[in-house]
JSON list of C-alpha atoms in Angstrom, two decimals:
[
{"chain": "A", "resi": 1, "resn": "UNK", "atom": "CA", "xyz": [136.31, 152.53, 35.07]},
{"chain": "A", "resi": 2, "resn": "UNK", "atom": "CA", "xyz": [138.93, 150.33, 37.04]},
{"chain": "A", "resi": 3, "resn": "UNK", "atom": "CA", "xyz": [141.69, 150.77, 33.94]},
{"chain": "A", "resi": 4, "resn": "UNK", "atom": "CA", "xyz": [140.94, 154.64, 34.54]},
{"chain": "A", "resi": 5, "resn": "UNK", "atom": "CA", "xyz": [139.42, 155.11, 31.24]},
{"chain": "A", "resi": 6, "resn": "UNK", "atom": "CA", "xyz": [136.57, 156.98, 30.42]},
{"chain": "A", "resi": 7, "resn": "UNK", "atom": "CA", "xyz": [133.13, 156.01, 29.22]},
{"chain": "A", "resi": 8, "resn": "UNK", "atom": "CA", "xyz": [130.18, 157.97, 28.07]},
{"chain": "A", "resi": 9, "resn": "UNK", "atom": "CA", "xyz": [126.88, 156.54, 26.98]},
{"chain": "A", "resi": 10, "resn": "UNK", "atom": "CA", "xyz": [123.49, 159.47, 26.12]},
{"chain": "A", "resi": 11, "resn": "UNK", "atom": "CA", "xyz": [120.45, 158.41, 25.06]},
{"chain": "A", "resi": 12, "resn": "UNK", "atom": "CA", "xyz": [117.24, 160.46, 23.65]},
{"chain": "A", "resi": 13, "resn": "UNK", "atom": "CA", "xyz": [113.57, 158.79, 23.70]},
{"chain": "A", "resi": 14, "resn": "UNK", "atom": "CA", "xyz": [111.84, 162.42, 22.30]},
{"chain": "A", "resi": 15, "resn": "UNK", "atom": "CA", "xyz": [113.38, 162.86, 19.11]},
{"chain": "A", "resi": 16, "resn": "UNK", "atom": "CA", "xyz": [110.29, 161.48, 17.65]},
{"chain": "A", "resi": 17, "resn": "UNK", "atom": "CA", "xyz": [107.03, 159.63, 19.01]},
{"chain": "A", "resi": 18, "resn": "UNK", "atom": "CA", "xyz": [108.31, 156.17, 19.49]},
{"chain": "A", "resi": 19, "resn": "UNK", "atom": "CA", "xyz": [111.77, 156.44, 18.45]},
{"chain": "A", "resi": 20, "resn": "UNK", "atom": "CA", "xyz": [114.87, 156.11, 20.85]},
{"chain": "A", "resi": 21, "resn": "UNK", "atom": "CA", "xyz": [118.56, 157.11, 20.12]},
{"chain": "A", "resi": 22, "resn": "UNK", "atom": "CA", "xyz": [121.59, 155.91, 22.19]},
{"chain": "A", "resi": 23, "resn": "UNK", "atom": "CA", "xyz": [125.09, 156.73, 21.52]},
{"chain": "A", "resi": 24, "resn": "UNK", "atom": "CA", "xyz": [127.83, 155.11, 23.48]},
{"chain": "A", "resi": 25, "resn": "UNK", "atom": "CA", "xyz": [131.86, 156.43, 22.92]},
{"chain": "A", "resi": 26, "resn": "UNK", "atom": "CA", "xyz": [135.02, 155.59, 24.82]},
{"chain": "A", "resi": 27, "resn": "UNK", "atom": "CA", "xyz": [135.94, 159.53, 24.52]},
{"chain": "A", "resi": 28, "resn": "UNK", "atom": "CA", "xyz": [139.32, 158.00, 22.31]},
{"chain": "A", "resi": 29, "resn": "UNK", "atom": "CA", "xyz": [138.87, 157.11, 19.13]},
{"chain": "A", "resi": 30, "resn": "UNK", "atom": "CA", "xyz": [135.61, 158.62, 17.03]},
{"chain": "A", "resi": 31, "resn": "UNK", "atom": "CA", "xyz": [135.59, 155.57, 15.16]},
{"chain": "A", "resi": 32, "resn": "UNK", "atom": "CA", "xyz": [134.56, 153.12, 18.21]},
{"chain": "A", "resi": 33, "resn": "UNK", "atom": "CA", "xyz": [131.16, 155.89, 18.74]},
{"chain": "A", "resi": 34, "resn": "UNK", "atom": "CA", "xyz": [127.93, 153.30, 18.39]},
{"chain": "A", "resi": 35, "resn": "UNK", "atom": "CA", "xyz": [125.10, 154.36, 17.51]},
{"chain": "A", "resi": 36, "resn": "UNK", "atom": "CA", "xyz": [121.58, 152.21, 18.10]},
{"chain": "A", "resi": 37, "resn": "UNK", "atom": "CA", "xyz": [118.04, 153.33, 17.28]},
{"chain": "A", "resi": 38, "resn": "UNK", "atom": "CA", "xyz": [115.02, 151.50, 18.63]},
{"chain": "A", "resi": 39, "resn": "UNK", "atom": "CA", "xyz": [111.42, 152.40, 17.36]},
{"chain": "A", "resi": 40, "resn": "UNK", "atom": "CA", "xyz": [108.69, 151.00, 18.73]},
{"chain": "A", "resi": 41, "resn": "UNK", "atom": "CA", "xyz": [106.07, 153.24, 17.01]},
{"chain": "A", "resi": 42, "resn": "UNK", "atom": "CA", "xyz": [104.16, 150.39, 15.64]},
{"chain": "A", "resi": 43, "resn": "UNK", "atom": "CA", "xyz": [101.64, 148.11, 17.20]},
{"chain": "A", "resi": 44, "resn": "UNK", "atom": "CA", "xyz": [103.50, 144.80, 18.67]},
{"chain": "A", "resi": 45, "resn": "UNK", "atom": "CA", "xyz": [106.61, 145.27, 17.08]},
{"chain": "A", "resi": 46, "resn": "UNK", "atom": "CA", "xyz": [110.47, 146.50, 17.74]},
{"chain": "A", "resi": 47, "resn": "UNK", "atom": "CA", "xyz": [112.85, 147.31, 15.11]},
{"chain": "A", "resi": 48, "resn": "UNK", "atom": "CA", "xyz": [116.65, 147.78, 15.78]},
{"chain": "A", "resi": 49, "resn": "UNK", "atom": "CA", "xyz": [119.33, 149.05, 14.37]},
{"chain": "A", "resi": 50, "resn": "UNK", "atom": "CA", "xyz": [123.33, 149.73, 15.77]},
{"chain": "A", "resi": 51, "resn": "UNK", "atom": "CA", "xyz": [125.62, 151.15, 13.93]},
{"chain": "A", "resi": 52, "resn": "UNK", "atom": "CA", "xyz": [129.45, 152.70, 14.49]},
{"chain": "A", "resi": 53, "resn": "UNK", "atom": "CA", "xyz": [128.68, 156.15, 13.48]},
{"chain": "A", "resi": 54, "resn": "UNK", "atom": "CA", "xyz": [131.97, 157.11, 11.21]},
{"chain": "A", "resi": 55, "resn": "UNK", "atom": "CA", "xyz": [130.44, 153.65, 9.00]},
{"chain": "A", "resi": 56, "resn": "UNK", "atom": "CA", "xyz": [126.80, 153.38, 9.10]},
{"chain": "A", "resi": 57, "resn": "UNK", "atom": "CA", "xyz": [127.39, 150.93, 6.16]},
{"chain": "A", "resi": 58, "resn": "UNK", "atom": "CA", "xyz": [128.13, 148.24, 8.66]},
{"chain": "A", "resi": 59, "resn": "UNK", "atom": "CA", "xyz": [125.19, 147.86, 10.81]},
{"chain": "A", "resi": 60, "resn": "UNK", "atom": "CA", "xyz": [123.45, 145.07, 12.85]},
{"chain": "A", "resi": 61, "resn": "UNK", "atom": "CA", "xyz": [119.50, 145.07, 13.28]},
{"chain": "A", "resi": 62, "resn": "UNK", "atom": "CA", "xyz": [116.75, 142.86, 14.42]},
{"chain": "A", "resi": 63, "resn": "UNK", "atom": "CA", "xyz": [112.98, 143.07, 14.04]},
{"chain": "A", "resi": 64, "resn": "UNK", "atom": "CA", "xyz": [110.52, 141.28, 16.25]},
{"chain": "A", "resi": 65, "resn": "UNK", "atom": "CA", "xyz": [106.55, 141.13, 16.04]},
{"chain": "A", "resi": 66, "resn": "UNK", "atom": "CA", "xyz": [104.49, 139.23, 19.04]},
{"chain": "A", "resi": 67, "resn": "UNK", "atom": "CA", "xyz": [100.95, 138.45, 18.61]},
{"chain": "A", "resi": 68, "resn": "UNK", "atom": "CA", "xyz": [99.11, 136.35, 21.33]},
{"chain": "A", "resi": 69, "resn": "UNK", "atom": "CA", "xyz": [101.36, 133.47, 22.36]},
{"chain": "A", "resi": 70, "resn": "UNK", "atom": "CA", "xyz": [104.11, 133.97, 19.45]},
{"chain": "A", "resi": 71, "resn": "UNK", "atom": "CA", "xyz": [106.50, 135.94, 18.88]},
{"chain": "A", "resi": 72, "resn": "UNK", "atom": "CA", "xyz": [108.44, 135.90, 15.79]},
{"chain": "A", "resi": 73, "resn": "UNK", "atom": "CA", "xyz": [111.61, 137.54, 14.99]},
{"chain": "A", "resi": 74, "resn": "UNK", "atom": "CA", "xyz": [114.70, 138.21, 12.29]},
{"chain": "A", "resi": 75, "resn": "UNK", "atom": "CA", "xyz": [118.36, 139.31, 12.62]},
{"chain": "A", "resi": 76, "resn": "UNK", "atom": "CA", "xyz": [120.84, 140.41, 10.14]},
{"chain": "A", "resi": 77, "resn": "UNK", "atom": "CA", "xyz": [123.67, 142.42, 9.82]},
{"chain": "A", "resi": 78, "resn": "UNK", "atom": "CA", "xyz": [125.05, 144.38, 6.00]},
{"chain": "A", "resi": 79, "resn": "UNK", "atom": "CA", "xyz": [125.62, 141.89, 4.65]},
{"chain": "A", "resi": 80, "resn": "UNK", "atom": "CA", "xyz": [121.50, 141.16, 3.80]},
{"chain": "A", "resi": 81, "resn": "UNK", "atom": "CA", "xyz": [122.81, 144.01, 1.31]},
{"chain": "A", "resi": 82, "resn": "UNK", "atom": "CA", "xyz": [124.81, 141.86, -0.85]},
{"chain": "A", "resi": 83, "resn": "UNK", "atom": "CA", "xyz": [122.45, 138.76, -0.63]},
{"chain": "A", "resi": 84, "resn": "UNK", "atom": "CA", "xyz": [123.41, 137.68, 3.04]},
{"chain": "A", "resi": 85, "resn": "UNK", "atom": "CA", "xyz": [120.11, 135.64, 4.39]},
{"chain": "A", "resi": 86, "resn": "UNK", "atom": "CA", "xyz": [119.07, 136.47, 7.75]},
{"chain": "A", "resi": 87, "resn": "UNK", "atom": "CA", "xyz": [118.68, 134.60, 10.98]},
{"chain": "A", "resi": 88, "resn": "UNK", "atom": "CA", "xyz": [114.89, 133.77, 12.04]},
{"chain": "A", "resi": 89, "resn": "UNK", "atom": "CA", "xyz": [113.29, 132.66, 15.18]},
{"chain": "A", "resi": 90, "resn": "UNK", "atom": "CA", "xyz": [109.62, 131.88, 16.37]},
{"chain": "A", "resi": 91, "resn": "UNK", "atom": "CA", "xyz": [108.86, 131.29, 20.45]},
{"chain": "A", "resi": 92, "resn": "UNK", "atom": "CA", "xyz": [105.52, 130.29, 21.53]},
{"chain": "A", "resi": 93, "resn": "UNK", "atom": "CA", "xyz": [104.57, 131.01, 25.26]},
{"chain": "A", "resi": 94, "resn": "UNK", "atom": "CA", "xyz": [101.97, 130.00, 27.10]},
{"chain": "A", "resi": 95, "resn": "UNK", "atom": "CA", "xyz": [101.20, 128.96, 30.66]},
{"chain": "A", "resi": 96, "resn": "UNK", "atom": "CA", "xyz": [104.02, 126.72, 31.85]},
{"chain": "A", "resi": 97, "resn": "UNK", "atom": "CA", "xyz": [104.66, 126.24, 28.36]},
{"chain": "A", "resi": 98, "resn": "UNK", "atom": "CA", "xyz": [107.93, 127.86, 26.67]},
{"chain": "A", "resi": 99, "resn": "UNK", "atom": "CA", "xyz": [109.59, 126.31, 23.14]},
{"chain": "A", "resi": 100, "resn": "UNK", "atom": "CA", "xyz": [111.62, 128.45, 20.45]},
{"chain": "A", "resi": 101, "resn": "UNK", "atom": "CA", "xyz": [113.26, 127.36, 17.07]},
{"chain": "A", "resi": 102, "resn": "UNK", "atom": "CA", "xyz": [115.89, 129.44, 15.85]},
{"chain": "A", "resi": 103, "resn": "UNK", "atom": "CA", "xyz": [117.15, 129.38, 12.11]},
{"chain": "A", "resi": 104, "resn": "UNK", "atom": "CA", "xyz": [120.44, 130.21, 11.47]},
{"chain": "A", "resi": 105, "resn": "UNK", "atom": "CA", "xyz": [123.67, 129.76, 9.09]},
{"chain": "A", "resi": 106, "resn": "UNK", "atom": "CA", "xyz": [121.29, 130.28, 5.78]},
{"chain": "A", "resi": 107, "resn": "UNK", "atom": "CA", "xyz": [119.16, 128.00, 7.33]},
{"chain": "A", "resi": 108, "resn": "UNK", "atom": "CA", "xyz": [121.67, 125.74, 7.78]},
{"chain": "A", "resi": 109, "resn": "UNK", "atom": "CA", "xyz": [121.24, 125.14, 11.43]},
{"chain": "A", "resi": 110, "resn": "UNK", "atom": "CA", "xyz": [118.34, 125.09, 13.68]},
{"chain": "A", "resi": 111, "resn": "UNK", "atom": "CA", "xyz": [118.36, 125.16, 17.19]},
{"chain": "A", "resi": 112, "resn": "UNK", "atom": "CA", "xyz": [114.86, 123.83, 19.30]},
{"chain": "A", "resi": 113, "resn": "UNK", "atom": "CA", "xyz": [114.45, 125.04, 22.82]},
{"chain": "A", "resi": 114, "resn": "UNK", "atom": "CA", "xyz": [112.01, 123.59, 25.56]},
{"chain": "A", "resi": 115, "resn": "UNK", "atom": "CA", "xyz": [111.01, 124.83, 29.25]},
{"chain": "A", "resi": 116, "resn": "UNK", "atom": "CA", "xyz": [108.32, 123.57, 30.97]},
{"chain": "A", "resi": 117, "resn": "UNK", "atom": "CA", "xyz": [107.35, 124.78, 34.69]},
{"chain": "A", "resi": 118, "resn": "UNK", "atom": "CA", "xyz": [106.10, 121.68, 36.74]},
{"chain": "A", "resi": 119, "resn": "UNK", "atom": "CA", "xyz": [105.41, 123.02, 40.08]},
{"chain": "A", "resi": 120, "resn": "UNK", "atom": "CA", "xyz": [106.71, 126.64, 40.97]},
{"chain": "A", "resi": 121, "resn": "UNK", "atom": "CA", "xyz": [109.61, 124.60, 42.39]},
{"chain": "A", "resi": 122, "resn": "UNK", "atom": "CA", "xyz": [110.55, 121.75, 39.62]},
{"chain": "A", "resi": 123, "resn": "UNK", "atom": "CA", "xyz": [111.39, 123.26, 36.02]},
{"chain": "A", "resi": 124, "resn": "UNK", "atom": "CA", "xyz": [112.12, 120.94, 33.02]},
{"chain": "A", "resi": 125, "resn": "UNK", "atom": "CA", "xyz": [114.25, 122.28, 29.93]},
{"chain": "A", "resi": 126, "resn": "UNK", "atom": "CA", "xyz": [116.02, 121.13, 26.53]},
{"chain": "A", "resi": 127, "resn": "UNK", "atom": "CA", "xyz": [117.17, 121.94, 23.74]},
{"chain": "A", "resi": 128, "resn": "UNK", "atom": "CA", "xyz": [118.29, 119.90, 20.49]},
{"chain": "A", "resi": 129, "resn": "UNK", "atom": "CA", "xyz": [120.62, 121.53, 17.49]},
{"chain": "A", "resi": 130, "resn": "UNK", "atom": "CA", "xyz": [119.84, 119.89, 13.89]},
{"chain": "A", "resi": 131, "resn": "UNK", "atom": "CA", "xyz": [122.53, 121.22, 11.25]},
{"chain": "A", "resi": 132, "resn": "UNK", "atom": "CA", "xyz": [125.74, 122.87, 11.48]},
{"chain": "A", "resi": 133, "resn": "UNK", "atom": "CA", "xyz": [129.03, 122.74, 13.48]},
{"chain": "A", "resi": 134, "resn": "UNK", "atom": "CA", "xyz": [127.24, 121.81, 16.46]},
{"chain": "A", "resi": 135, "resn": "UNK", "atom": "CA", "xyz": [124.75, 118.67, 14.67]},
{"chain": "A", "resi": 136, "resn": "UNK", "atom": "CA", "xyz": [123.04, 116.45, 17.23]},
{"chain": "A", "resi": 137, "resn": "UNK", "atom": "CA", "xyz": [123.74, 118.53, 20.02]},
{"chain": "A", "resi": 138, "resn": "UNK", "atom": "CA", "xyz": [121.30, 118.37, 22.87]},
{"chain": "A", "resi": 139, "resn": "UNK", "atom": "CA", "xyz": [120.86, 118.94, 26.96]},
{"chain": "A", "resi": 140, "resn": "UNK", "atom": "CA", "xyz": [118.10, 118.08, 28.93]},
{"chain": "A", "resi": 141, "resn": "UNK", "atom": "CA", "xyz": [118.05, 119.43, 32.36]},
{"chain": "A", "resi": 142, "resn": "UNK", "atom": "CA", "xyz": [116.25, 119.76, 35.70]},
{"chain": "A", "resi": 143, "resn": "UNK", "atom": "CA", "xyz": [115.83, 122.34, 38.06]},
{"chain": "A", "resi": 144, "resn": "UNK", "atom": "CA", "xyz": [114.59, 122.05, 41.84]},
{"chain": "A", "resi": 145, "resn": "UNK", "atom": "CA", "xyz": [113.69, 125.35, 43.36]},
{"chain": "A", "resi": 146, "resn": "UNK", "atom": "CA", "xyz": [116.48, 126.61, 41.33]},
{"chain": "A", "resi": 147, "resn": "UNK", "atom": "CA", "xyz": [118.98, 125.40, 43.81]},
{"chain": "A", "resi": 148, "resn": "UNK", "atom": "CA", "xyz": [119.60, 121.74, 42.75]},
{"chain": "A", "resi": 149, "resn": "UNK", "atom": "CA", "xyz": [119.98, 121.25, 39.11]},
{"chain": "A", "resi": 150, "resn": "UNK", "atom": "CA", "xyz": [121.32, 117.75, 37.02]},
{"chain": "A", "resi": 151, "resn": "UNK", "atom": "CA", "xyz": [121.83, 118.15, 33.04]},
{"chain": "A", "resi": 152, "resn": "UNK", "atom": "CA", "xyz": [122.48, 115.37, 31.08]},
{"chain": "A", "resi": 153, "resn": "UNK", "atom": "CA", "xyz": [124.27, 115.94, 27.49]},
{"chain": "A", "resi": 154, "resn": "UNK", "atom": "CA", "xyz": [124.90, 114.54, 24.13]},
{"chain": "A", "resi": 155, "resn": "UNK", "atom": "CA", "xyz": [128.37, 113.77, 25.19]},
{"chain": "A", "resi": 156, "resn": "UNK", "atom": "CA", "xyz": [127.30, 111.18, 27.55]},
{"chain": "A", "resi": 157, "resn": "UNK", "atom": "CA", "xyz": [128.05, 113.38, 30.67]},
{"chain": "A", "resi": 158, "resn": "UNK", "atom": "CA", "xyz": [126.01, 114.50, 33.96]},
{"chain": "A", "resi": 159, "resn": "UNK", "atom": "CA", "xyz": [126.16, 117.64, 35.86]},
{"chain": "A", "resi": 160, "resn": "UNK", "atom": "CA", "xyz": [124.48, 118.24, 38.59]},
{"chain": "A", "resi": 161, "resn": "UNK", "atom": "CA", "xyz": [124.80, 121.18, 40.96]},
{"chain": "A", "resi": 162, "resn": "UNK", "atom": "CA", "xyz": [124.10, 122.77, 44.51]},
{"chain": "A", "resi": 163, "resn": "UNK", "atom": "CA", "xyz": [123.45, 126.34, 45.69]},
{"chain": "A", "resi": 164, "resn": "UNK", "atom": "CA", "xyz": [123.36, 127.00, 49.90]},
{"chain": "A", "resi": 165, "resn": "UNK", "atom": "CA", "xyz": [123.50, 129.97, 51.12]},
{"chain": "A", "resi": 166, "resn": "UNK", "atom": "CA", "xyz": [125.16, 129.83, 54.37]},
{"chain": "A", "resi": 167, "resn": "UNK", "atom": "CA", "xyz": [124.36, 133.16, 55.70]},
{"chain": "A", "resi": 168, "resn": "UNK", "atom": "CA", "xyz": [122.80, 136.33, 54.35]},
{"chain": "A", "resi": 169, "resn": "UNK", "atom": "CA", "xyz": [125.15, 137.72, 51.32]},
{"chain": "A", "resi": 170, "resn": "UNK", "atom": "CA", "xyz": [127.26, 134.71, 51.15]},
{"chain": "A", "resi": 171, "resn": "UNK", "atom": "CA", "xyz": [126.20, 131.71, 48.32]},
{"chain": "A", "resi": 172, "resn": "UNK", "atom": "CA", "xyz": [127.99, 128.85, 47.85]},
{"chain": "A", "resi": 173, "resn": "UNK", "atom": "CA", "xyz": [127.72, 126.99, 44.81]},
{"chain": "A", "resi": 174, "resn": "UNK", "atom": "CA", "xyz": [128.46, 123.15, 43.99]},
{"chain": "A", "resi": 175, "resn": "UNK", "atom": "CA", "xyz": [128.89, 121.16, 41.26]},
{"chain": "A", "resi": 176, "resn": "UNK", "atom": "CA", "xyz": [130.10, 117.85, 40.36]},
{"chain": "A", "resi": 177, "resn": "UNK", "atom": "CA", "xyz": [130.52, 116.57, 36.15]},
{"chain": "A", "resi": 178, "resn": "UNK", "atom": "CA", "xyz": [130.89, 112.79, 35.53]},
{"chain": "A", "resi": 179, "resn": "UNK", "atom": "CA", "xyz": [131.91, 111.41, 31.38]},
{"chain": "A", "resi": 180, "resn": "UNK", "atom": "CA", "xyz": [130.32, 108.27, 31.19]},
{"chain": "A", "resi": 181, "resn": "UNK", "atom": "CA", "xyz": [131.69, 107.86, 28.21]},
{"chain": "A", "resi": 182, "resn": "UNK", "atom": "CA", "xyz": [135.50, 108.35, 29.51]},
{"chain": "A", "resi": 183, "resn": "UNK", "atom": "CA", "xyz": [134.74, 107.57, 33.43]},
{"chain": "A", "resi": 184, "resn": "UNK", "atom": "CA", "xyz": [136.51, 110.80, 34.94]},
{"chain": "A", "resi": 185, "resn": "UNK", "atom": "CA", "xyz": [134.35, 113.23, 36.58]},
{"chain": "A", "resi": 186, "resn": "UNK", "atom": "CA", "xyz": [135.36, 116.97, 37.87]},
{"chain": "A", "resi": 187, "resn": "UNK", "atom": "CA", "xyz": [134.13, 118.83, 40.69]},
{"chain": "A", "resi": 188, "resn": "UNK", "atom": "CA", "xyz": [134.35, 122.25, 41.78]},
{"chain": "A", "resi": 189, "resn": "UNK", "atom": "CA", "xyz": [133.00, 124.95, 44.50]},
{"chain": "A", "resi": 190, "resn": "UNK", "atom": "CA", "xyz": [132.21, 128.79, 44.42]},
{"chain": "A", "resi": 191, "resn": "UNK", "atom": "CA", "xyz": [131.50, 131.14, 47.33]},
{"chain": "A", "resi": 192, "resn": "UNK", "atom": "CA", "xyz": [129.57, 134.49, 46.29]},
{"chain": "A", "resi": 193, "resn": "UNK", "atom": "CA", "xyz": [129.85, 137.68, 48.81]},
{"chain": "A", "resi": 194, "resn": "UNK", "atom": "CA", "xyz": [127.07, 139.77, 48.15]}
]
């Protein structure tokens, strides 16, 4: 890489019929190998599991299951093995239709998620957080051919934004923020070589 260090990820998808093994290392310290194992050997689901592999003790994992327009999943990490409660989630899809609920904290905090496709050029979204640090959060936000988008949030402020490209490889990129609530506003630009 850039820092000249060294990297090496392998992966095996034949080690048995659905199963797939990756290892990733920085070739220094054993203790930083990961390990992750996805198996998809059952009908409309994915179970995963990562792993460092001197302590397989402390592991992250996930398990979804879609059926028709839902799909449903759970994440947890060791501690489920001393009573820990995992996070849960449910998104529905269908048509222009998106919306998600997410359960987290012990179900301490949900988190509700919108999208709704218009046109194939206007695209509606929001999302609302009920519980937790982050209580009474929500956006709402519009998108026009994905090059002008305005957001309005919780926090009484308005974004809105602007992407031109002005010739083939180069993007530049708007956007202006106003605080009702305080009157300031910020403003900023971005150019993108491709």
């Amino acid at each position: 890489d850039k820092g000249g260090k060294f990297k090496l990820e392998a992966s095996a998808g034949k080690l048995y019929p659905g199963l797939k093994v990756d290892c990733k290392s920085d070739l220094a310290d054993v203790n930083k190998v990961s390990v992750g194992h996805t198996y998809t050997g059952l009908k409309d689901t994915q179970l995963k599991l990562e792993h460092k592999l001197t302590n397989p003790q402390e592991f992250t994992g996930e398990v979804t299951y879609s059926t028709g327009i839902a799909t449903c999943g759970m994440k947890f990490t060791s501690a489920v093995l001393s009573g820990g409660i995992p996070d849960f989630g449910v998104r529905l899809l269908s048509g222009p239709y998106f919306c998600s609920v997410l359960a987290k904290e012990k179900f301490g905090a949900f988190t509700a998620h919108g999208f709704y496709k218009a046109t194939p050029d206007v695209k509606c979204a929001a999302s609302y957080q009920y519980g937790g640090k982050s209580n009474g959060n929500f956006t709402l936000g519009v998108s026009y051919k994905g090059l002008y988008k305005v957001k309005v949030a919780q926090d009484q402020s308005i974004c809105c934004s602007v992407k031109h490209s002005a010739a083939k490889g180069f993007t530049v990129l708007s956007g202006l923020k106003y605080d009702i609530k305080k009157g300031g506003y910020s403003y900023g630009v971005q150019l993108s070589i491709e």
